PDB file of C-alpha atoms in Angstrom:
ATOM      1  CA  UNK A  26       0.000   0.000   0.000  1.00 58.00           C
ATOM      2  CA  UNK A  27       1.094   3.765   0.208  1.00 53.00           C
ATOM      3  CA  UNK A  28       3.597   3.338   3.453  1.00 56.00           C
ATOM      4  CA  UNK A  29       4.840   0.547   1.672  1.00 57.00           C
ATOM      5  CA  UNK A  30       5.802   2.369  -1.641  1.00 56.00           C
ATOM      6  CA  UNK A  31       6.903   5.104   1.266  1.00 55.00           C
ATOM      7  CA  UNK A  32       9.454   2.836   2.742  1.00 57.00           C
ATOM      8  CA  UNK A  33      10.637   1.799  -0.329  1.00 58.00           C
ATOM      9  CA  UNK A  34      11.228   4.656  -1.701  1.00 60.00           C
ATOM     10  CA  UNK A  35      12.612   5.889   2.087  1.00 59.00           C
ATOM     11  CA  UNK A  36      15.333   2.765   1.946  1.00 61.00           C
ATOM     12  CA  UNK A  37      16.379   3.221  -2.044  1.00 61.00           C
ATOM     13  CA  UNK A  38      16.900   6.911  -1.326  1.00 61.00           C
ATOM     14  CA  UNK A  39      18.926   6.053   1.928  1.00 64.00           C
ATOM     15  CA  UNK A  40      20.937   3.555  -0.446  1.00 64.00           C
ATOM     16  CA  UNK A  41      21.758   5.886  -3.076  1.00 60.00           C
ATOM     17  CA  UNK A  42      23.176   9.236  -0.849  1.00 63.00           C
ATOM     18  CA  UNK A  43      25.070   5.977   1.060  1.00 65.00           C
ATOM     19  CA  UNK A  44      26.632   5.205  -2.373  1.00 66.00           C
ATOM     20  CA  UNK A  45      27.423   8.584  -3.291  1.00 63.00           C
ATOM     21  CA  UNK A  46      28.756   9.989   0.046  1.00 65.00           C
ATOM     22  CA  UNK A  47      30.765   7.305   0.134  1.00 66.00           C
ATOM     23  CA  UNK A  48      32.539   7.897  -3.156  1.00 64.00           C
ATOM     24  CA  UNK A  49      32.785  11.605  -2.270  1.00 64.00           C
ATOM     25  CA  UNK A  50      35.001  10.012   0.570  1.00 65.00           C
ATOM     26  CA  UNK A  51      37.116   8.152  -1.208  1.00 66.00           C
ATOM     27  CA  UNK A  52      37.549  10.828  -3.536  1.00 64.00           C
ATOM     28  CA  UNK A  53      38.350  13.243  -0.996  1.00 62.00           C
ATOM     29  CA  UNK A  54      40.860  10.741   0.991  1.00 62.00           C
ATOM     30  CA  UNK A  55      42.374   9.889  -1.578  1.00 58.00           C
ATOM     31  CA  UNK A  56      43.137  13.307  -2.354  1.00 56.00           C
ATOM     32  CA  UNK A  57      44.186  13.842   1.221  1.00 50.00           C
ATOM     33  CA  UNK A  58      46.443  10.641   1.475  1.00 50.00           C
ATOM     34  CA  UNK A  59      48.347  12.184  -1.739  1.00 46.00           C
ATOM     35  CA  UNK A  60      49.059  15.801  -0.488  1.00 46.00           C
ATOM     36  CA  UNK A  61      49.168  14.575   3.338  1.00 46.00           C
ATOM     37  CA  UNK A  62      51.675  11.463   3.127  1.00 43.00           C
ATOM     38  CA  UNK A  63      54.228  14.584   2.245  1.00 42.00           C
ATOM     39  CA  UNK A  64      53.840  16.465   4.977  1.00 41.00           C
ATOM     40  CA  UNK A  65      52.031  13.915   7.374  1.00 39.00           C
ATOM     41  CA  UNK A  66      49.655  16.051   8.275  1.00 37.00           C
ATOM     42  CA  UNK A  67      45.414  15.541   7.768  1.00 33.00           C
ATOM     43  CA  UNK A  68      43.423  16.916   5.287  1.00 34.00           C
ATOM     44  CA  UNK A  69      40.879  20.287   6.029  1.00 33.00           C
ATOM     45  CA  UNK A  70      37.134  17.988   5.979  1.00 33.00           C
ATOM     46  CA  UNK A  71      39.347  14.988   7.359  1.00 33.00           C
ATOM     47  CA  UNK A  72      37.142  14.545  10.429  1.00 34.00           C
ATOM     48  CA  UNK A  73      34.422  12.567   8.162  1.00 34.00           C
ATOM     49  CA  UNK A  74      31.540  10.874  10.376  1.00 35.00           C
ATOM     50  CA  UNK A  75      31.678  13.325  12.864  1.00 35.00           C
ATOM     51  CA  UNK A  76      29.956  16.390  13.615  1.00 38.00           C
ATOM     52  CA  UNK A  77      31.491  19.389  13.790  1.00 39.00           C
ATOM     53  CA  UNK A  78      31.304  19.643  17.237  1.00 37.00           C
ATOM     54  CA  UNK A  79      33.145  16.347  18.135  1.00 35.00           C
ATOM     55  CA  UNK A  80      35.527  17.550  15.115  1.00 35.00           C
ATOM     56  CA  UNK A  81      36.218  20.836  16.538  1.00 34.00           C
ATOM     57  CA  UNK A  82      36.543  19.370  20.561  1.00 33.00           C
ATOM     58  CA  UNK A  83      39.711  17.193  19.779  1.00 32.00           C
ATOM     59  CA  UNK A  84      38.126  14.816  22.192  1.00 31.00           C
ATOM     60  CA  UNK A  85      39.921  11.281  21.726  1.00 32.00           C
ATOM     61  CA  UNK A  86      38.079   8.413  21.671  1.00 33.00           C
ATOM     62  CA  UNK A  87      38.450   6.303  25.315  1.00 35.00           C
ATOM     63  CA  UNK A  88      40.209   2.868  25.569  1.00 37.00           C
ATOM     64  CA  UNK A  89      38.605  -0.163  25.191  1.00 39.00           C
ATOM     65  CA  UNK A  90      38.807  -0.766  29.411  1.00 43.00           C
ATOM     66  CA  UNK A  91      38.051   2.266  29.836  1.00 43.00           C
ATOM     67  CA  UNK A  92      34.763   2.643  28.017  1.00 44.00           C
ATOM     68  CA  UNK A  93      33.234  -1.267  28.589  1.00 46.00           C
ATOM     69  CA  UNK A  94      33.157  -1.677  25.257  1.00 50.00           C
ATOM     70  CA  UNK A  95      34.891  -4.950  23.369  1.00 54.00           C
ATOM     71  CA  UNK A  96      38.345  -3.895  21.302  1.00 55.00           C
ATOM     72  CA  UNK A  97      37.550  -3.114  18.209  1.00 56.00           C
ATOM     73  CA  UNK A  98      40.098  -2.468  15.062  1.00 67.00           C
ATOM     74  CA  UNK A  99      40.143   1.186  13.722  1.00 76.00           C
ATOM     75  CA  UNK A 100      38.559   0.167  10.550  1.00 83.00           C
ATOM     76  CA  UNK A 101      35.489  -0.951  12.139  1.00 85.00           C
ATOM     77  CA  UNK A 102      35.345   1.889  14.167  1.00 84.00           C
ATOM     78  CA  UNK A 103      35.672   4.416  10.504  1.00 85.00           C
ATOM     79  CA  UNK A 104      33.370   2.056   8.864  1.00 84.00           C
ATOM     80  CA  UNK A 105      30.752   2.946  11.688  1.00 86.00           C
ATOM     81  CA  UNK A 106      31.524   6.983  12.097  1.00 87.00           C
ATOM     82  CA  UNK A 107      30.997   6.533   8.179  1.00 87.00           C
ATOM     83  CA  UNK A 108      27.574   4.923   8.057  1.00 90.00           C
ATOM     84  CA  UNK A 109      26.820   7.592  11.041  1.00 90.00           C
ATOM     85  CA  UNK A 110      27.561   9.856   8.760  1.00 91.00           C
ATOM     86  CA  UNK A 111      25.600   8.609   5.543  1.00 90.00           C
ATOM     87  CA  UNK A 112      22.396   8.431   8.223  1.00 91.00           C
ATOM     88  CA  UNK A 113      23.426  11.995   8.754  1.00 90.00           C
ATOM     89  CA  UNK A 114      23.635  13.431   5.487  1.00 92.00           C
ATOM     90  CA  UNK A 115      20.243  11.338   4.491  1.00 89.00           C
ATOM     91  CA  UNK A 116      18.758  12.974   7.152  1.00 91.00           C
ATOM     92  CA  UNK A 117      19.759  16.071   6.958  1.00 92.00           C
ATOM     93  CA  UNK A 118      18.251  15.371   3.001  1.00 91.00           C
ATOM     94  CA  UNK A 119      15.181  14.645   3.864  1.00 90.00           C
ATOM     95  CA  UNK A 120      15.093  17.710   6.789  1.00 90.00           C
ATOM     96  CA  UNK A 121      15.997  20.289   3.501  1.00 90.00           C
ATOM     97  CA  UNK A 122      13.250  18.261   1.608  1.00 89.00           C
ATOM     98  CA  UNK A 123      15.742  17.067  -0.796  1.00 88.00           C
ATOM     99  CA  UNK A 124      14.623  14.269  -3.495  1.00 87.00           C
ATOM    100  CA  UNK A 125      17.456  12.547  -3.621  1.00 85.00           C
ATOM    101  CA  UNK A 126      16.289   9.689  -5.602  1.00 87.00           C
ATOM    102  CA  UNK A 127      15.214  12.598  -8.250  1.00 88.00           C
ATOM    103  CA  UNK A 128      17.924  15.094  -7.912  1.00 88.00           C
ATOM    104  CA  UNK A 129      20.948  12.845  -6.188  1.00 89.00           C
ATOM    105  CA  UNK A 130      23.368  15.532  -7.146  1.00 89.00           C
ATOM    106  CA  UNK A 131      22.640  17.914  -4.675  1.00 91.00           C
ATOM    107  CA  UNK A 132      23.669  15.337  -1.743  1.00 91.00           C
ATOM    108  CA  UNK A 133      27.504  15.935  -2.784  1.00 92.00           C
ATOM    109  CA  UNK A 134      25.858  20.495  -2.499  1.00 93.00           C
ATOM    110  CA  UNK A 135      24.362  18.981   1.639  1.00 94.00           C
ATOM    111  CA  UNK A 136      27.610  17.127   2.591  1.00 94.00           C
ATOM    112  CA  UNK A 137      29.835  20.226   1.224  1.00 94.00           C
ATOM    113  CA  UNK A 138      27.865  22.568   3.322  1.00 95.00           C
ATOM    114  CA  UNK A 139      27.595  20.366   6.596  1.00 94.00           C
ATOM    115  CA  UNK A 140      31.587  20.017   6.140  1.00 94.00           C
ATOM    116  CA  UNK A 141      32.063  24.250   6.109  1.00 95.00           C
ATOM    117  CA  UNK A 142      33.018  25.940   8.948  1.00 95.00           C
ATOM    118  CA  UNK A 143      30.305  27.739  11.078  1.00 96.00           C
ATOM    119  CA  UNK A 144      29.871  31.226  10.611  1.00 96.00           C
ATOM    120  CA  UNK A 145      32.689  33.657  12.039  1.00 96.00           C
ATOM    121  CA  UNK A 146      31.512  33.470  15.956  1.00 97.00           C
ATOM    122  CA  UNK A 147      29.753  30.799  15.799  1.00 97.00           C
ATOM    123  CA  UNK A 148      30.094  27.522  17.712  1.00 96.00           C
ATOM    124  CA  UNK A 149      28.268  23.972  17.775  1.00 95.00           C
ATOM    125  CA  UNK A 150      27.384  22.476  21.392  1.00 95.00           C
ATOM    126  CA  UNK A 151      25.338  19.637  22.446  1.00 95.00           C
ATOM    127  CA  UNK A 152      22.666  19.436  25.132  1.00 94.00           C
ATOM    128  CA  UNK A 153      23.341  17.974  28.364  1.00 93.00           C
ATOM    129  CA  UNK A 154      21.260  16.315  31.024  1.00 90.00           C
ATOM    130  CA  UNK A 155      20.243  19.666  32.363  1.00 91.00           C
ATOM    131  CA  UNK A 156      18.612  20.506  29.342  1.00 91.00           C
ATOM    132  CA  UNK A 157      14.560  20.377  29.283  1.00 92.00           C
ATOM    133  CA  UNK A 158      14.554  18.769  25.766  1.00 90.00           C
ATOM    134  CA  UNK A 159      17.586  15.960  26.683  1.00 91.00           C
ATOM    135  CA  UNK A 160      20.624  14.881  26.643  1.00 92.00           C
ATOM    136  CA  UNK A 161      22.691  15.166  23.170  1.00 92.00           C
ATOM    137  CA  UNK A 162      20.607  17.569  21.332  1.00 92.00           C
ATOM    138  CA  UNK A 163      22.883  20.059  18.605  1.00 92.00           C
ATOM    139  CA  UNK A 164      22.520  23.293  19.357  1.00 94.00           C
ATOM    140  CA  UNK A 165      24.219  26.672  18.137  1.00 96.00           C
ATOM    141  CA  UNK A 166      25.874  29.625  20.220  1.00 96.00           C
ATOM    142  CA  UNK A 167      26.939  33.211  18.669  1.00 97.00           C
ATOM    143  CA  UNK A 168      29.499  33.504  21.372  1.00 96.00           C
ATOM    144  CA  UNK A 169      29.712  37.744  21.593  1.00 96.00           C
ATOM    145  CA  UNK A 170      25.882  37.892  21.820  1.00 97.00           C
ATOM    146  CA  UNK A 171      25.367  34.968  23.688  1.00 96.00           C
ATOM    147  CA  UNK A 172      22.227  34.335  21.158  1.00 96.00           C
ATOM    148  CA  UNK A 173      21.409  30.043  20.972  1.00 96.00           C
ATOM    149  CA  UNK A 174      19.288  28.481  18.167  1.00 96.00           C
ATOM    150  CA  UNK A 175      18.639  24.703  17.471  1.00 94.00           C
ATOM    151  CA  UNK A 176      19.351  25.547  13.725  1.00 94.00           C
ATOM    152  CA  UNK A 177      22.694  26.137  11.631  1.00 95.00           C
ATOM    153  CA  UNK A 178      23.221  29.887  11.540  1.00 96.00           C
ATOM    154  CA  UNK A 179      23.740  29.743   7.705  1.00 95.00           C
ATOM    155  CA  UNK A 180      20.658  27.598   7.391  1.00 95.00           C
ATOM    156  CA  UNK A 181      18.629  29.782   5.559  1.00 94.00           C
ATOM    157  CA  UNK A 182      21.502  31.192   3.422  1.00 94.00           C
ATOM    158  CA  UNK A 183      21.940  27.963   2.189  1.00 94.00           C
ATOM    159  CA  UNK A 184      17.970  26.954   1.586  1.00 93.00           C
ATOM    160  CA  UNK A 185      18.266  29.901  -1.083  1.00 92.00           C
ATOM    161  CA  UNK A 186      21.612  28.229  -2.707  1.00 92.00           C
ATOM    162  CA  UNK A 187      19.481  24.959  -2.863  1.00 90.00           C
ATOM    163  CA  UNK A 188      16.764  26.815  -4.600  1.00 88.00           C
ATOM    164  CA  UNK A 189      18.526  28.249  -7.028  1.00 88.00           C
ATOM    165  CA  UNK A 190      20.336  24.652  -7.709  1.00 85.00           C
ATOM    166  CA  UNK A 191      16.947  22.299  -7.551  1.00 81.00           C
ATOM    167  CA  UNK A 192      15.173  21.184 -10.665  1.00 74.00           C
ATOM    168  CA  UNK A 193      11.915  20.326  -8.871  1.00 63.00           C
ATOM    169  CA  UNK A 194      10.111  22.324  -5.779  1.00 59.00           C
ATOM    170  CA  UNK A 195      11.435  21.107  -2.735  1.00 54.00           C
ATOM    171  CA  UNK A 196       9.549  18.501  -0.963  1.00 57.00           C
ATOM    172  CA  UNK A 197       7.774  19.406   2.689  1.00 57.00           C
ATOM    173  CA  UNK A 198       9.670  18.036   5.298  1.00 54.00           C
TER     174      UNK A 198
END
């Protein structure tokens, strides 16, 4: 019936930005692991599967022991942060009321501008157990005004860019 051809639809589209995100990733690594085996030294963007707050917070991930968790090898780890990420960016699609079955070149325009830096005084922070909402939730603070919102201060900047770049109306989301 209809939520059938819904989910269907839903888990094709979730497929196809997982395809695609992943070979913007391997295109952009490799382009890292040329220019950065030189110098040793990571690539800007190389923080992939995180957001930018656990980017930007340098926070190291805790031992095995430490955390309860069973040892597991780094590439299990990136292959996780990456399908994190995918869910992210398909997410984040379907938030902008991208169709990215219909237009799936616009994911590679959503995971360029969730990669860019926040505006100049901007910074990302997450909720904590104080908060009324939860625990976890991504928030934004403009740190000389002390102004909070629980949407990316270049949001709507970047709805217009989309706009301009769809072929179709947006979807509601």
């Amino acid at each position: 019936g209809f939520w059938g051809a819904i989910w269907k639809g839903a888990t094709s589209a979730i497929g196809l930005v997982s395809d695609l995100v992943t070979a913007i990733n391997a295109e952009s690594d490799s382009g890292s692991d040329k220019e950065g085996a030189k110098e040793g030294e990571k690539a800007p963007g190389a923080a992939v599967g995180k957001t930018s707050s656990q980017a930007s917070a340098g926070s190291a991930p805790r031992p095995a022991a430490e955390s309860g968790a069973a040892v597991r090898s780094d590439t299990e780890e990136e292959d996780q942060e990456d399908e994190q990420y995918v869910e992210y960016v398909t997410q984040f699609c379907i938030y902008l009321g991208v169709d990215v079955t219909a237009e799936p070149h616009l994911i590679a325009e959503v995971d360029a501008y969730l990669k860019r830096p926040m505006p100049e005084g901007w910074a990302v922070h997450q909720t904590d157990g104080n908060c009324e909402y939860g625990d976890g939730y991504t928030y934004y603070m403009h740190a000389a005004s002390g102004r909070t919102q629980w949407t990316r201060p270049d949001e709507d900047e970047f709805l217009c860019y989309l706009r301009q770049r769809v072929k179709k109306p947006p979807l509601s989301g």
